[in-house]
Amino acid sequence: MVIRTLTPLLAAALFVSACSDRSGTASIENNAEAMADALERKADNLEAMADAAANASAATMLDGMADNLDDQADNVRDLAEERAAPR
């Protein structure tokens, strides 16, 4: 649920940043880094919840969600690097 909500927002933010002139390169990288950091914090929270879960199925589900958020953070950083690279 969280990933479905964040992914379009992240893509839109990066698209808008990418449409700006070359001086916006630092902005793209800064925005992407902030978004990726936020995703990683959410993943850390889910991992903590998984560690505290009494139900093994719930813990597994939370760990999977955390892994997905970490992957999304990596994707955001990769996309920002691609957009910021000189053409």
Tab-separated table of N, CA, C and O in Angstrom:
chain	number	residue	atom	x	y	z
A	1	MET	N	0.823	-1.192	0.000
A	1	MET	CA	0.000	0.000	0.000
A	1	MET	C	0.867	1.255	0.000
A	1	MET	O	0.640	2.163	-0.762
A	2	VAL	N	1.863	1.284	0.852
A	2	VAL	CA	2.739	2.447	0.940
A	2	VAL	C	3.486	2.636	-0.375
A	2	VAL	O	3.600	3.740	-0.884
A	3	ILE	N	3.979	1.535	-0.936
A	3	ILE	CA	4.752	1.614	-2.171
A	3	ILE	C	3.888	2.115	-3.307
A	3	ILE	O	4.315	2.940	-4.102
A	4	ARG	N	2.663	1.645	-3.406
A	4	ARG	CA	1.765	2.076	-4.469
A	4	ARG	C	1.479	3.567	-4.366
A	4	ARG	O	1.280	4.225	-5.365
A	5	THR	N	1.444	4.092	-3.174
A	5	THR	CA	1.176	5.512	-2.978
A	5	THR	C	2.413	6.342	-3.273
A	5	THR	O	2.317	7.393	-3.901
A	6	LEU	N	3.570	5.894	-2.842
A	6	LEU	CA	4.784	6.685	-2.980
A	6	LEU	C	5.371	6.660	-4.381
A	6	LEU	O	5.887	7.668	-4.849
A	7	THR	N	5.295	5.526	-5.070
A	7	THR	CA	5.954	5.408	-6.367
A	7	THR	C	5.478	6.449	-7.372
A	7	THR	O	6.305	7.107	-7.997
A	8	PRO	N	4.155	6.666	-7.565
A	8	PRO	CA	3.748	7.713	-8.515
A	8	PRO	C	4.182	9.105	-8.073
A	8	PRO	O	4.538	9.937	-8.916
A	9	LEU	N	4.171	9.356	-6.790
A	9	LEU	CA	4.606	10.664	-6.295
A	9	LEU	C	6.089	10.879	-6.561
A	9	LEU	O	6.505	11.963	-6.957
A	10	LEU	N	6.881	9.845	-6.347
A	10	LEU	CA	8.315	9.948	-6.596
A	10	LEU	C	8.594	10.161	-8.075
A	10	LEU	O	9.416	11.001	-8.449
A	11	ALA	N	7.909	9.408	-8.911
A	11	ALA	CA	8.108	9.551	-10.350
A	11	ALA	C	7.718	10.949	-10.817
A	11	ALA	O	8.424	11.567	-11.624
A	12	ALA	N	6.611	11.467	-10.311
A	12	ALA	CA	6.165	12.808	-10.699
A	12	ALA	C	7.169	13.864	-10.245
A	12	ALA	O	7.494	14.784	-10.995
A	13	ALA	N	7.662	13.728	-9.034
A	13	ALA	CA	8.625	14.703	-8.527
A	13	ALA	C	9.913	14.686	-9.341
A	13	ALA	O	10.465	15.735	-9.671
A	14	LEU	N	10.384	13.512	-9.683
A	14	LEU	CA	11.596	13.422	-10.478
A	14	LEU	C	11.371	13.930	-11.900
A	14	LEU	O	12.243	14.563	-12.487
A	15	PHE	N	10.194	13.678	-12.451
A	15	PHE	CA	9.878	14.162	-13.795
A	15	PHE	C	9.877	15.684	-13.829
A	15	PHE	O	10.458	16.298	-14.712
A	16	VAL	N	9.216	16.284	-12.857
A	16	VAL	CA	9.168	17.752	-12.801
A	16	VAL	C	10.575	18.313	-12.647
A	16	VAL	O	10.940	19.277	-13.314
A	17	SER	N	11.362	17.702	-11.796
A	17	SER	CA	12.735	18.163	-11.609
A	17	SER	C	13.554	17.993	-12.881
A	17	SER	O	14.360	18.844	-13.226
A	18	ALA	N	13.334	16.912	-13.586
A	18	ALA	CA	14.100	16.632	-14.797
A	18	ALA	C	13.751	17.590	-15.922
A	18	ALA	O	14.560	17.822	-16.816
A	19	CYS	N	12.567	18.152	-15.908
A	19	CYS	CA	12.144	19.077	-16.958
A	19	CYS	C	12.758	20.458	-16.790
A	19	CYS	O	12.676	21.285	-17.682
A	20	SER	N	13.343	20.727	-15.663
A	20	SER	CA	13.952	22.039	-15.450
A	20	SER	C	15.288	22.103	-16.185
A	20	SER	O	15.777	21.111	-16.715
A	21	ASP	N	15.899	23.283	-16.206
A	21	ASP	CA	17.174	23.444	-16.900
A	21	ASP	C	18.286	22.725	-16.151
A	21	ASP	O	18.086	22.172	-15.076
A	22	ARG	N	19.491	22.760	-16.696
A	22	ARG	CA	20.630	22.036	-16.133
A	22	ARG	C	20.984	22.488	-14.716
A	22	ARG	O	21.577	21.740	-13.961
A	23	SER	N	20.624	23.706	-14.370
A	23	SER	CA	20.935	24.168	-13.015
A	23	SER	C	20.123	23.408	-11.975
A	23	SER	O	20.416	23.465	-10.792
A	24	GLY	N	19.130	22.692	-12.432
A	24	GLY	CA	18.307	21.909	-11.515
A	24	GLY	C	18.894	20.552	-11.185
A	24	GLY	O	18.292	19.785	-10.442
A	25	THR	N	20.063	20.233	-11.708
A	25	THR	CA	20.673	18.930	-11.465
A	25	THR	C	20.890	18.675	-9.980
A	25	THR	O	20.565	17.597	-9.483
A	26	ALA	N	21.409	19.651	-9.279
A	26	ALA	CA	21.625	19.488	-7.840
A	26	ALA	C	20.304	19.305	-7.123
A	26	ALA	O	20.201	18.524	-6.174
A	27	SER	N	19.290	20.000	-7.594
A	27	SER	CA	17.967	19.874	-6.991
A	27	SER	C	17.418	18.467	-7.176
A	27	SER	O	16.826	17.900	-6.264
A	28	ILE	N	17.606	17.910	-8.355
A	28	ILE	CA	17.158	16.542	-8.620
A	28	ILE	C	17.824	15.592	-7.638
A	28	ILE	O	17.167	14.760	-7.010
A	29	GLU	N	19.136	15.725	-7.521
A	29	GLU	CA	19.876	14.826	-6.642
A	29	GLU	C	19.473	15.012	-5.181
A	29	GLU	O	19.306	14.035	-4.450
A	30	ASN	N	19.294	16.249	-4.754
A	30	ASN	CA	18.906	16.514	-3.368
A	30	ASN	C	17.510	15.987	-3.070
A	30	ASN	O	17.276	15.392	-2.012
A	31	ASN	N	16.580	16.234	-3.987
A	31	ASN	CA	15.212	15.752	-3.785
A	31	ASN	C	15.162	14.229	-3.765
A	31	ASN	O	14.468	13.636	-2.935
A	32	ALA	N	15.881	13.617	-4.666
A	32	ALA	CA	15.906	12.156	-4.726
A	32	ALA	C	16.509	11.578	-3.457
A	32	ALA	O	16.005	10.586	-2.915
A	33	GLU	N	17.575	12.188	-2.994
A	33	GLU	CA	18.222	11.698	-1.775
A	33	GLU	C	17.276	11.816	-0.574
A	33	GLU	O	17.185	10.902	0.251
A	34	ALA	N	16.570	12.928	-0.490
A	34	ALA	CA	15.618	13.109	0.612
A	34	ALA	C	14.493	12.080	0.539
A	34	ALA	O	14.085	11.521	1.563
A	35	MET	N	13.994	11.830	-0.674
A	35	MET	CA	12.930	10.836	-0.825
A	35	MET	C	13.430	9.432	-0.483
A	35	MET	O	12.747	8.662	0.195
A	36	ALA	N	14.632	9.111	-0.958
A	36	ALA	CA	15.201	7.799	-0.664
A	36	ALA	C	15.445	7.625	0.835
A	36	ALA	O	15.171	6.555	1.396
A	37	ASP	N	15.919	8.664	1.475
A	37	ASP	CA	16.128	8.605	2.929
A	37	ASP	C	14.815	8.370	3.666
A	37	ASP	O	14.754	7.591	4.620
A	38	ALA	N	13.754	9.038	3.219
A	38	ALA	CA	12.443	8.856	3.852
A	38	ALA	C	11.957	7.424	3.666
A	38	ALA	O	11.400	6.822	4.604
A	39	LEU	N	12.155	6.864	2.488
A	39	LEU	CA	11.766	5.470	2.254
A	39	LEU	C	12.550	4.522	3.152
A	39	LEU	O	11.992	3.566	3.703
A	40	GLU	N	13.831	4.794	3.313
A	40	GLU	CA	14.646	3.936	4.172
A	40	GLU	C	14.230	4.041	5.636
A	40	GLU	O	14.261	3.048	6.368
A	41	ARG	N	13.832	5.232	6.073
A	41	ARG	CA	13.339	5.373	7.459
A	41	ARG	C	12.059	4.562	7.649
A	41	ARG	O	11.876	3.905	8.681
A	42	LYS	N	11.179	4.600	6.663
A	42	LYS	CA	9.953	3.807	6.742
A	42	LYS	C	10.289	2.313	6.775
A	42	LYS	O	9.670	1.552	7.510
A	43	ALA	N	11.265	1.913	5.975
A	43	ALA	CA	11.692	0.513	5.969
A	43	ALA	C	12.250	0.114	7.331
A	43	ALA	O	11.944	-0.973	7.839
A	44	ASP	N	13.040	0.987	7.932
A	44	ASP	CA	13.586	0.704	9.259
A	44	ASP	C	12.468	0.539	10.289
A	44	ASP	O	12.531	-0.347	11.155
A	45	ASN	N	11.447	1.380	10.190
A	45	ASN	CA	10.306	1.266	11.107
A	45	ASN	C	9.582	-0.063	10.917
A	45	ASN	O	9.184	-0.705	11.896
A	46	LEU	N	9.409	-0.473	9.668
A	46	LEU	CA	8.748	-1.754	9.403
A	46	LEU	C	9.589	-2.916	9.928
A	46	LEU	O	9.040	-3.887	10.467
A	47	GLU	N	10.899	-2.826	9.786
A	47	GLU	CA	11.771	-3.878	10.307
A	47	GLU	C	11.672	-3.961	11.826
A	47	GLU	O	11.662	-5.061	12.397
A	48	ALA	N	11.591	-2.821	12.485
A	48	ALA	CA	11.432	-2.817	13.946
A	48	ALA	C	10.100	-3.437	14.342
A	48	ALA	O	10.026	-4.193	15.316
A	49	MET	N	9.064	-3.129	13.581
A	49	MET	CA	7.754	-3.733	13.854
A	49	MET	C	7.811	-5.241	13.646
A	49	MET	O	7.216	-6.006	14.415
A	50	ALA	N	8.530	-5.681	12.610
A	50	ALA	CA	8.664	-7.112	12.340
A	50	ALA	C	9.395	-7.811	13.483
A	50	ALA	O	9.009	-8.904	13.897
A	51	ASP	N	10.431	-7.163	13.990
A	51	ASP	CA	11.190	-7.744	15.102
A	51	ASP	C	10.328	-7.886	16.351
A	51	ASP	O	10.513	-8.813	17.140
A	52	ALA	N	9.377	-6.973	16.514
A	52	ALA	CA	8.531	-6.986	17.707
A	52	ALA	C	7.260	-7.815	17.523
A	52	ALA	O	6.541	-8.053	18.498
A	53	ALA	N	6.998	-8.256	16.309
A	53	ALA	CA	5.754	-8.978	16.035
A	53	ALA	C	5.773	-10.354	16.684
A	53	ALA	O	6.764	-11.078	16.632
A	54	ALA	N	4.659	-10.698	17.292
A	54	ALA	CA	4.522	-12.009	17.913
A	54	ALA	C	4.134	-13.062	16.889
A	54	ALA	O	4.416	-14.246	17.066
A	55	ASN	N	3.518	-12.641	15.818
A	55	ASN	CA	3.037	-13.541	14.771
A	55	ASN	C	4.100	-13.650	13.677
A	55	ASN	O	4.505	-12.647	13.094
A	56	ALA	N	4.541	-14.856	13.389
A	56	ALA	CA	5.593	-15.073	12.392
A	56	ALA	C	5.157	-14.632	10.997
A	56	ALA	O	5.958	-14.082	10.229
A	57	SER	N	3.900	-14.845	10.657
A	57	SER	CA	3.407	-14.436	9.338
A	57	SER	C	3.439	-12.916	9.198
A	57	SER	O	3.827	-12.385	8.150
A	58	ALA	N	3.026	-12.236	10.248
A	58	ALA	CA	3.044	-10.775	10.226
A	58	ALA	C	4.482	-10.270	10.127
A	58	ALA	O	4.766	-9.315	9.389
A	59	ALA	N	5.396	-10.891	10.840
A	59	ALA	CA	6.799	-10.493	10.800
A	59	ALA	C	7.361	-10.672	9.392
A	59	ALA	O	8.077	-9.798	8.881
A	60	THR	N	7.027	-11.777	8.764
A	60	THR	CA	7.495	-12.030	7.399
A	60	THR	C	6.942	-11.002	6.434
A	60	THR	O	7.666	-10.491	5.557
A	61	MET	N	5.660	-10.676	6.584
A	61	MET	CA	5.039	-9.682	5.717
A	61	MET	C	5.705	-8.318	5.907
A	61	MET	O	6.019	-7.622	4.929
A	62	LEU	N	5.940	-7.914	7.138
A	62	LEU	CA	6.572	-6.627	7.418
A	62	LEU	C	8.002	-6.576	6.884
A	62	LEU	O	8.423	-5.556	6.341
A	63	ASP	N	8.727	-7.672	7.018
A	63	ASP	CA	10.086	-7.724	6.466
A	63	ASP	C	10.060	-7.571	4.947
A	63	ASP	O	10.905	-6.881	4.367
A	64	GLY	N	9.093	-8.214	4.313
A	64	GLY	CA	8.957	-8.091	2.864
A	64	GLY	C	8.639	-6.667	2.442
A	64	GLY	O	9.187	-6.154	1.457
A	65	MET	N	7.779	-6.016	3.186
A	65	MET	CA	7.447	-4.628	2.893
A	65	MET	C	8.675	-3.733	3.074
A	65	MET	O	8.912	-2.827	2.276
A	66	ALA	N	9.446	-3.999	4.105
A	66	ALA	CA	10.662	-3.216	4.344
A	66	ALA	C	11.657	-3.412	3.204
A	66	ALA	O	12.267	-2.439	2.733
A	67	ASP	N	11.801	-4.650	2.752
A	67	ASP	CA	12.701	-4.916	1.622
A	67	ASP	C	12.245	-4.170	0.374
A	67	ASP	O	13.059	-3.615	-0.365
A	68	ASN	N	10.932	-4.146	0.142
A	68	ASN	CA	10.403	-3.429	-1.015
A	68	ASN	C	10.698	-1.931	-0.925
A	68	ASN	O	11.045	-1.301	-1.932
A	69	LEU	N	10.543	-1.359	0.254
A	69	LEU	CA	10.841	0.069	0.423
A	69	LEU	C	12.323	0.358	0.211
A	69	LEU	O	12.683	1.375	-0.394
A	70	ASP	N	13.185	-0.538	0.690
A	70	ASP	CA	14.622	-0.367	0.451
A	70	ASP	C	14.926	-0.418	-1.043
A	70	ASP	O	15.740	0.359	-1.551
A	71	ASP	N	14.258	-1.337	-1.750
A	71	ASP	CA	14.436	-1.416	-3.208
A	71	ASP	C	13.956	-0.139	-3.891
A	71	ASP	O	14.597	0.357	-4.828
A	72	GLN	N	12.839	0.407	-3.422
A	72	GLN	CA	12.332	1.652	-3.994
A	72	GLN	C	13.309	2.801	-3.757
A	72	GLN	O	13.511	3.638	-4.629
A	73	ALA	N	13.919	2.834	-2.584
A	73	ALA	CA	14.920	3.867	-2.293
A	73	ALA	C	16.082	3.763	-3.271
A	73	ALA	O	16.553	4.779	-3.802
A	74	ASP	N	16.536	2.541	-3.531
A	74	ASP	CA	17.617	2.341	-4.500
A	74	ASP	C	17.185	2.790	-5.894
A	74	ASP	O	17.965	3.416	-6.622
A	75	ASN	N	15.952	2.473	-6.272
A	75	ASN	CA	15.438	2.868	-7.582
A	75	ASN	C	15.377	4.384	-7.733
A	75	ASN	O	15.686	4.930	-8.798
A	76	VAL	N	14.971	5.069	-6.678
A	76	VAL	CA	14.895	6.537	-6.715
A	76	VAL	C	16.288	7.115	-6.929
A	76	VAL	O	16.478	8.009	-7.761
A	77	ARG	N	17.251	6.603	-6.201
A	77	ARG	CA	18.627	7.104	-6.352
A	77	ARG	C	19.163	6.824	-7.765
A	77	ARG	O	19.801	7.673	-8.378
A	78	ASP	N	18.894	5.623	-8.276
A	78	ASP	CA	19.353	5.276	-9.621
A	78	ASP	C	18.722	6.180	-10.676
A	78	ASP	O	19.395	6.649	-11.595
A	79	LEU	N	17.429	6.426	-10.554
A	79	LEU	CA	16.739	7.272	-11.512
A	79	LEU	C	17.285	8.702	-11.467
A	79	LEU	O	17.489	9.325	-12.507
A	80	ALA	N	17.542	9.188	-10.282
A	80	ALA	CA	18.094	10.539	-10.147
A	80	ALA	C	19.476	10.625	-10.779
A	80	ALA	O	19.800	11.613	-11.443
A	81	GLU	N	20.285	9.598	-10.594
A	81	GLU	CA	21.615	9.588	-11.200
A	81	GLU	C	21.517	9.605	-12.722
A	81	GLU	O	22.278	10.301	-13.395
A	82	GLU	N	20.576	8.841	-13.263
A	82	GLU	CA	20.376	8.811	-14.721
A	82	GLU	C	19.948	10.182	-15.229
A	82	GLU	O	20.425	10.648	-16.274
A	83	ARG	N	19.050	10.836	-14.516
A	83	ARG	CA	18.544	12.146	-14.938
A	83	ARG	C	19.601	13.233	-14.801
A	83	ARG	O	19.608	14.177	-15.556
A	84	ALA	N	20.461	13.095	-13.815
A	84	ALA	CA	21.460	14.130	-13.552
A	84	ALA	C	22.711	13.957	-14.413
A	84	ALA	O	23.503	14.882	-14.523
A	85	ALA	N	22.863	12.787	-15.026
A	85	ALA	CA	24.059	12.524	-15.829
A	85	ALA	C	24.082	13.438	-17.053
A	85	ALA	O	23.037	13.708	-17.659
A	86	PRO	N	25.254	13.924	-17.403
A	86	PRO	CA	25.364	14.779	-18.597
A	86	PRO	C	24.963	14.012	-19.852
A	86	PRO	O	25.209	12.824	-19.958
A	87	ARG	N	24.360	14.747	-20.754
A	87	ARG	CA	23.906	14.091	-21.994
A	87	ARG	C	24.714	14.562	-23.150
A	87	ARG	O	25.238	15.574	-23.243
